[in-house]
Coordinates of C-alpha atoms in Angstrom, one line a residue:
X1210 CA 0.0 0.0 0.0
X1211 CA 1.2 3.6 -1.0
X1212 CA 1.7 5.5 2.1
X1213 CA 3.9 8.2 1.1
X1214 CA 4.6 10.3 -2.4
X1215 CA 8.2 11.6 -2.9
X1216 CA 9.3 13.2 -6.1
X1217 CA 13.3 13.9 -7.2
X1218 CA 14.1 16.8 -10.1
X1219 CA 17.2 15.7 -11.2
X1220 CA 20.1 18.6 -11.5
X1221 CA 22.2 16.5 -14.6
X1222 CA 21.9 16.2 -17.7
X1223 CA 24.2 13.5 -18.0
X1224 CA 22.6 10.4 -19.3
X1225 CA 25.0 7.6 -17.6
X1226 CA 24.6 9.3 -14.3
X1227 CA 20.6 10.2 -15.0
X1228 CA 20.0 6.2 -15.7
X1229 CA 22.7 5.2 -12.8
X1230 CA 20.4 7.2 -10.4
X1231 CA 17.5 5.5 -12.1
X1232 CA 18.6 2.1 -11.1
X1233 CA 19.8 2.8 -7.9
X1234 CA 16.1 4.9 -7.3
X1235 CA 14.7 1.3 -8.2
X1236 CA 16.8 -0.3 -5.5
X1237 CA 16.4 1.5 -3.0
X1238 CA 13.1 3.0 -2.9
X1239 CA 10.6 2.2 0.0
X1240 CA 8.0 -0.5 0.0
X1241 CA 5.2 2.3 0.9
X1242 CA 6.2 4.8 -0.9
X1243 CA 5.9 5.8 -5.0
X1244 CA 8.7 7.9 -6.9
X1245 CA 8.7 10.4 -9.9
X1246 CA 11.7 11.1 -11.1
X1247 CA 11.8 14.3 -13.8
X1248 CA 14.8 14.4 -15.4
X1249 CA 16.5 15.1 -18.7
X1250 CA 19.4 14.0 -20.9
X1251 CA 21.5 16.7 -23.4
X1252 CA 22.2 15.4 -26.7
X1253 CA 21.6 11.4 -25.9
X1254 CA 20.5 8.7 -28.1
X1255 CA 19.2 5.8 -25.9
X1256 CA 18.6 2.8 -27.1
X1257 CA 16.7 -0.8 -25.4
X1258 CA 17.9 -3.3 -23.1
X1259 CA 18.4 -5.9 -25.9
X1260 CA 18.7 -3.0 -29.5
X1261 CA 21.8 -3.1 -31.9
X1262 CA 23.3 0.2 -31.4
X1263 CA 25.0 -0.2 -34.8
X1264 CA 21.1 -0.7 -36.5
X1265 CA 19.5 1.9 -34.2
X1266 CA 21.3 5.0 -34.8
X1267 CA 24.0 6.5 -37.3
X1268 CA 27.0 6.0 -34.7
X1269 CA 29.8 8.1 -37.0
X1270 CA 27.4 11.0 -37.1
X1271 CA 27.0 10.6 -33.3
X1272 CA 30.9 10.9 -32.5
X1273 CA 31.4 13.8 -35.0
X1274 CA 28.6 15.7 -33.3
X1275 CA 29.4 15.0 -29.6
X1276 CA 26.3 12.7 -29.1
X1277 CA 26.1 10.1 -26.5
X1278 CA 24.9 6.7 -26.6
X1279 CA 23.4 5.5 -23.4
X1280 CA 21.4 1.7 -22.7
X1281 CA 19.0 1.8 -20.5
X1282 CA 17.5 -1.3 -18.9
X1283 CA 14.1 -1.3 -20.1
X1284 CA 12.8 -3.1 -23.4
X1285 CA 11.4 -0.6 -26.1
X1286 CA 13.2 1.3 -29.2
X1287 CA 15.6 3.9 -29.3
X1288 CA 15.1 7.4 -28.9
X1289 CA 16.6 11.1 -28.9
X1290 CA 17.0 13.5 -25.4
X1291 CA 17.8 17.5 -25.7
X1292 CA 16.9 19.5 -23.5
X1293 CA 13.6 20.2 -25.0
X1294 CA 12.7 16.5 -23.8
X1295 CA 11.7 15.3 -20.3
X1296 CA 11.8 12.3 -19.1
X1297 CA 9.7 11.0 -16.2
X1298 CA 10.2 7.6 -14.2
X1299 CA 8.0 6.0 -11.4
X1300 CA 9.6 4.0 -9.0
X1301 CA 8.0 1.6 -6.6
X1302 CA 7.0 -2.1 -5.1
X1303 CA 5.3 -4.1 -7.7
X1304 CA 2.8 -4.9 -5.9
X1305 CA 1.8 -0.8 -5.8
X1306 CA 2.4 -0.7 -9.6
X1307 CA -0.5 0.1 -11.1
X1308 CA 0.1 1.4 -15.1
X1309 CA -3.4 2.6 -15.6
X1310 CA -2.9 5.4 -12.5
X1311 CA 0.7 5.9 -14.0
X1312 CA -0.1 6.9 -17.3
X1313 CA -2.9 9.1 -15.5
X1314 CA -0.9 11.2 -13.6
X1315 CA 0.7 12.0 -17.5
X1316 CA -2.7 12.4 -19.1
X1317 CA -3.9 14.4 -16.3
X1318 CA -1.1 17.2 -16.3
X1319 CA -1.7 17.5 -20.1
X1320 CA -5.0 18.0 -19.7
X1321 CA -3.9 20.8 -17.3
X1322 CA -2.1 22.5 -19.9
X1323 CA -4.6 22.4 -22.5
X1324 CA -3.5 19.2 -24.4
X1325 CA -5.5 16.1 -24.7
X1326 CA -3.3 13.1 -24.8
X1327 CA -4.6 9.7 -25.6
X1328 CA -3.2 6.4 -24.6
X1329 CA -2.2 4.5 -27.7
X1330 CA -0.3 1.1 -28.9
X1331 CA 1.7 -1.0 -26.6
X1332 CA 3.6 2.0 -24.8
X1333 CA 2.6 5.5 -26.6
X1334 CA 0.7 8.7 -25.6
X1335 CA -0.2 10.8 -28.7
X1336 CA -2.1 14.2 -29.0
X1337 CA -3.6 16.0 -31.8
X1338 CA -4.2 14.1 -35.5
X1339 CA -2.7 10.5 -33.2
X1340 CA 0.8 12.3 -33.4
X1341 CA 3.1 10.6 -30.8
X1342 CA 4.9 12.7 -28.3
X1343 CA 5.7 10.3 -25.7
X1344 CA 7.2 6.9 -25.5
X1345 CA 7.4 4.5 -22.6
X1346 CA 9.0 1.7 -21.6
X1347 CA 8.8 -0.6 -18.3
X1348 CA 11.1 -2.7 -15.5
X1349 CA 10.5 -5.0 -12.7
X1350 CA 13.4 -6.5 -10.9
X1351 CA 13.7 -8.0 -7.3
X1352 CA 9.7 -7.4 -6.7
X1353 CA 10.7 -3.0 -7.4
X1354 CA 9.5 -1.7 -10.8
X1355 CA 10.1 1.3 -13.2
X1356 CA 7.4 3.0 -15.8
X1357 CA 9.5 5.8 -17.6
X1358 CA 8.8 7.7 -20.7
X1359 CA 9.6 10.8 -23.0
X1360 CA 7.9 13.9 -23.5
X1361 CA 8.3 15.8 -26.3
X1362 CA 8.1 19.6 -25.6
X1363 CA 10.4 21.1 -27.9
X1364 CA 12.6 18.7 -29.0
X1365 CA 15.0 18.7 -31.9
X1366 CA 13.2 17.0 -34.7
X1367 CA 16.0 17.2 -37.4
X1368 CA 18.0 15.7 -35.0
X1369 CA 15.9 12.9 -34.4
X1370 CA 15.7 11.9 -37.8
X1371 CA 19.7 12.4 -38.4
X1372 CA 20.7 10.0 -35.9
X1373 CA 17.5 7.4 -35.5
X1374 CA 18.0 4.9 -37.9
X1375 CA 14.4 2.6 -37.7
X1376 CA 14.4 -0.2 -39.5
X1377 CA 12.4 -0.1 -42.6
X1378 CA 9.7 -2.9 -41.6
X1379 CA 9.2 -0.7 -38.4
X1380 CA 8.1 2.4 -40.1
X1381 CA 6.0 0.2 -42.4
X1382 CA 4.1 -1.3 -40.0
X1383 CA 3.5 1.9 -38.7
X1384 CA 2.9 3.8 -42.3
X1385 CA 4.7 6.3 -42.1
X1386 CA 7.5 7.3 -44.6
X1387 CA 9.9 9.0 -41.7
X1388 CA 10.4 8.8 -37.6
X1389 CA 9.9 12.9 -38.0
X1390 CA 6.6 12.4 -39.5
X1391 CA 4.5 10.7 -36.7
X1392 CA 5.8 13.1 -33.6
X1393 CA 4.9 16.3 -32.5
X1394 CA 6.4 18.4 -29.9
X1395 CA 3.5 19.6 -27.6
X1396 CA 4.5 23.2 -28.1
X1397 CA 3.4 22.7 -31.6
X1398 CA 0.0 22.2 -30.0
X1399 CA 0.1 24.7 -27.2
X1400 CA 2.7 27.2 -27.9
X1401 CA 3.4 28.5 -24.3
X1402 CA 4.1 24.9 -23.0
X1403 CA 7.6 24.7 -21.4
X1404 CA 9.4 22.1 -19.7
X1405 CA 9.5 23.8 -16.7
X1406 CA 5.6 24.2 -16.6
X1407 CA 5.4 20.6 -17.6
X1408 CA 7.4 19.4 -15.1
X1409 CA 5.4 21.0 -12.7
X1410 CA 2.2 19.9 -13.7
X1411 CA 3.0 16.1 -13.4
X1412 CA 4.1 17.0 -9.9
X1413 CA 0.6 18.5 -9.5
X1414 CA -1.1 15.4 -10.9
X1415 CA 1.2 12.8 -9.0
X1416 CA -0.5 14.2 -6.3
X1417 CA -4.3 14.1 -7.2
X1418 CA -4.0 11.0 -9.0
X1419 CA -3.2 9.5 -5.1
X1420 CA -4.9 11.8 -3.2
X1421 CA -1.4 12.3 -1.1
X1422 CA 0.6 15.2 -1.0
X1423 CA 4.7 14.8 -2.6
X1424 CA 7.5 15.4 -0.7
X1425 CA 10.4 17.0 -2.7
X1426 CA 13.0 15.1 -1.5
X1427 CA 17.0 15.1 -2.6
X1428 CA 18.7 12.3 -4.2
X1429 CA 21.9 10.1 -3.2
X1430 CA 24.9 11.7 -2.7
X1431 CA 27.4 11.7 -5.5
X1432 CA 29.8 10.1 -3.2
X1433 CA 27.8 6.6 -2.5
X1434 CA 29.3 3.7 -3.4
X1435 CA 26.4 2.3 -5.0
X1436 CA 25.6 4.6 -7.4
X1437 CA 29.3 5.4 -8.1
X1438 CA 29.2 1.2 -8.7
X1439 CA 26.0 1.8 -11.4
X1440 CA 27.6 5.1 -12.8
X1441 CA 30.8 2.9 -13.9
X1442 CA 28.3 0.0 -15.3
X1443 CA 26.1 2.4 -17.5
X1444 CA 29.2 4.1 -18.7
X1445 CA 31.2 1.0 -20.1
X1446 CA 31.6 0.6 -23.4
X1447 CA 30.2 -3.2 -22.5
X1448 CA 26.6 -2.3 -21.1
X1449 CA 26.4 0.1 -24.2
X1450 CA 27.7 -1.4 -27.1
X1451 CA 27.3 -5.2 -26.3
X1452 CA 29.5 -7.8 -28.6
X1453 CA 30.5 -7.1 -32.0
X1454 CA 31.7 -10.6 -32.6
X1455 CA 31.7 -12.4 -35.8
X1456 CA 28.3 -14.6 -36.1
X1457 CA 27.5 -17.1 -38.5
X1458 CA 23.7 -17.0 -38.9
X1459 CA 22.0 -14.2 -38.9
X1460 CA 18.1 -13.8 -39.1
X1461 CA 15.3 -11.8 -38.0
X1462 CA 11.5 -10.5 -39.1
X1463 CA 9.2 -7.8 -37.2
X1464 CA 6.5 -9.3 -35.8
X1465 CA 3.0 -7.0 -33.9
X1466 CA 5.0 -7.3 -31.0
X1467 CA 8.0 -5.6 -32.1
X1468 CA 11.4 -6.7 -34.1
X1469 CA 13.6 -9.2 -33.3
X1470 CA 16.9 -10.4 -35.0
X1471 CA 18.9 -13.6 -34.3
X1472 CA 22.9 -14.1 -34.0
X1473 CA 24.4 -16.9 -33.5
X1474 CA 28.3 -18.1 -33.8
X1475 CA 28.6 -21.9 -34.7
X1476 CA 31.5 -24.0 -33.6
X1477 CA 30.7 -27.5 -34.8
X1478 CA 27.8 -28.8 -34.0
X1479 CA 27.1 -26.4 -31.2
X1480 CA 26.0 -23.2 -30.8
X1481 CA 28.6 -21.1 -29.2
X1482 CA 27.6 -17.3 -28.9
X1483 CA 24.6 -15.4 -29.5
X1484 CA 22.9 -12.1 -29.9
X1485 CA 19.2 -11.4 -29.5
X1486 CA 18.8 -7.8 -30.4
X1487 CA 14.8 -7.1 -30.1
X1488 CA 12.7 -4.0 -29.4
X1489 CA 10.5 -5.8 -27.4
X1490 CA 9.0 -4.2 -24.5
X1491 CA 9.7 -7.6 -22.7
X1492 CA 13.4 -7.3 -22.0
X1493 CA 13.8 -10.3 -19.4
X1494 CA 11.8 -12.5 -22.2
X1495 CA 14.5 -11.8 -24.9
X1496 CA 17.7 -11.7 -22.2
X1497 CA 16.3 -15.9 -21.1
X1498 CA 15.7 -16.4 -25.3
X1499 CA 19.7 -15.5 -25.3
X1500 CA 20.7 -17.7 -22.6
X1501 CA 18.6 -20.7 -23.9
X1502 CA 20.1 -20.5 -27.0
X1503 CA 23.8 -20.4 -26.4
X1504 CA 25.5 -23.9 -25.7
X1505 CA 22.3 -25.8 -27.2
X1506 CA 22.9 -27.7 -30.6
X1507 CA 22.9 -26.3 -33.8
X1508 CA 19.6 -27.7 -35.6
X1509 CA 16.7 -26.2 -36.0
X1510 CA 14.8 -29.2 -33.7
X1511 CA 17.0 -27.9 -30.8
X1512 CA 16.8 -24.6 -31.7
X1513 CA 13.2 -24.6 -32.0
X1514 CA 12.9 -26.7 -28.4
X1515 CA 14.9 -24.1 -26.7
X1516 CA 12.4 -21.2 -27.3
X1517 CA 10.8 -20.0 -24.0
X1518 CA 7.6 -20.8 -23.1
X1519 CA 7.1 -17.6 -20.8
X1520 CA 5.2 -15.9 -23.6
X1521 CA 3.5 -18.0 -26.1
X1522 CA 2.8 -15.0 -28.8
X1523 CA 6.4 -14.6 -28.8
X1524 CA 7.2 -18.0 -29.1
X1525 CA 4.9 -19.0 -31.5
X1526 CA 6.6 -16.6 -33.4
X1527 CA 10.1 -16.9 -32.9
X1528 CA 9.9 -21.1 -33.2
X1529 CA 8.0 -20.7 -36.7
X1530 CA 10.8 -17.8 -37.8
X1531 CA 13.7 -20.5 -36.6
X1532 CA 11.3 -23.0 -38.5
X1533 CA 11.8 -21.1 -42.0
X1534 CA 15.5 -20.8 -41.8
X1535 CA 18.0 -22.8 -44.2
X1536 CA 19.5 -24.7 -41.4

């Protein structure tokens, strides 16, 4: 039961300490108590727990132009931060997580600005004409969980064409000719929106949509061990980049609920190294998919057995994909 309301305003804009903070948020938050976290990210692309980094975004242009590249550890697609961006987070028990009064609290303080946003898809909010302008994406871990999400006030749209590099099957199944042409930045719809309004208004509505009043509250200290720990991890190279090994096979196919493509390296008759890249909004479905697979036999009988049985859309899907494949 939610006892107690607490909200943190990040003072960074540093995306490996934002999502360090994140995770260690996650960790460490009470059992009565729910967290917002309002934050934002300068010149970020972050991509999915399981995405290719080298299929998701246009990495040369992102080193000439200073860009980061940050993982986070949610499931979901990539996306672009500036400072015209904010990003939101909700932090508590599972057993208080409760998406519907989570995605009120954002449709609420919309609504107080003059913008009626709509709940659409697996993990959108769109406004005028169904134009997107915020994403989400969700954790649980160690009975805590996460709902965080976009919102587009004034973002950079060039920007986020330039270095977004959506497959092809995604923006058809979504038909559209361009990421730029199904977002809008909510200034567009009410000019005198700001972030700073924004941000408050979610406070505001965090606090009707429970009926308890937030406490402001201050985060960790720089200093704690912890966080310092998580700050190294979301900074690596490793956590961001992931292999770039040489694989053997190689297949993939987008299916309603998201993309996925296979890697695997063959010694033998064995499987010996995999990749699951997938911008499911599952990520612990694709992560055991990854460790079923590796060290199993290379056929596709094997293969096909291996396939988790967690979700039986997915694998339905992934054993009749492995099914079609010249193996």
């Amino acid at each position: 039961m939610i006892k107690n309301l607490a909200v943190i305003k990040g003072n960074s804009t540093d995306p490996f300490f934002n999502l360090a903070l994140e995770r260690y948020l996650l960790e460490t938050v009470d059992e009565d108590t729910a967290l917002l976290y309002v934050w934002q990210n300068a010149n970020t692309v972050v991509i999915g727990r399981n995405q290719n980094p080298r299929k998701e975004c246009d990495l040369g242009l992102l080193k000439k132009d200073g860009v980061k590249l940050a993982r986070r550890l949610s499931g979901g697609g990539a996306v672009y931060h500036d400072l015209g961006n904010l990003n939101f987070t909700f932090l508590m028990a599972e057993e208080n997580y409760d998406l519907g009064r989570q995605f009120d609290v954002i449709i609420r303080a919309c609504g107080a600005l003059g913008i009626e946003a709509v709940r659409s898809g697996r993990n959108d909010l769109t406004a005028r004409d169904g134009r997107k302008f915020s994403g989400n994406a969700f954790y649980k871990s160690h009975g805590k969980a996460y709902h965080h999400g976009t919102l587009l006030v004034s973002a950079d749209k060039e920007k986020m064409t330039r270095y977004l590099t959506p497959s092809k099957a995604k923006l058809e199944s979504k038909s559209v000719d361009s990421v730029r042409s199904r977002v809008a930045d909510l200034n567009e719809l009410v000019p005198d929106v700001t972030v700073g309004k924004l941000s408050d208004a979610l406070v505001r509505a965090f606090g009707e949509v429970y009926g308890i009043v937030p406490a402001s509250v201050e985060g960790p200290d720089a200093s704690d061990p912890r966080l310092a720990e998580l700050l190294e991890i979301q900074e690596s190279r490793e956590w961001n980049m992931g292999s770039n090994i040489r694989f053997d096979f190689s297949f993939g196919e987008r299916f309603g609920w998201g993309e996925i493509e296979i890697e695997l390296a063959v010694k033998g008759e064995t499987v010996k190294g995999v990749n699951v890249y997938s911008d499911a909004m599952d990520p612990e479905y694709i992560s055991e998919l990854k460790e079923r697979l590796t060290g199993c036999a290379f056929g596709k009988e094997e293969l096909i057995r291996r396939v988790p049985d967690q979700d039986p859309r997915k694998a339905a899907d992934i054993r009749d994909l492995i099914g079609r494949q010249e193996i």
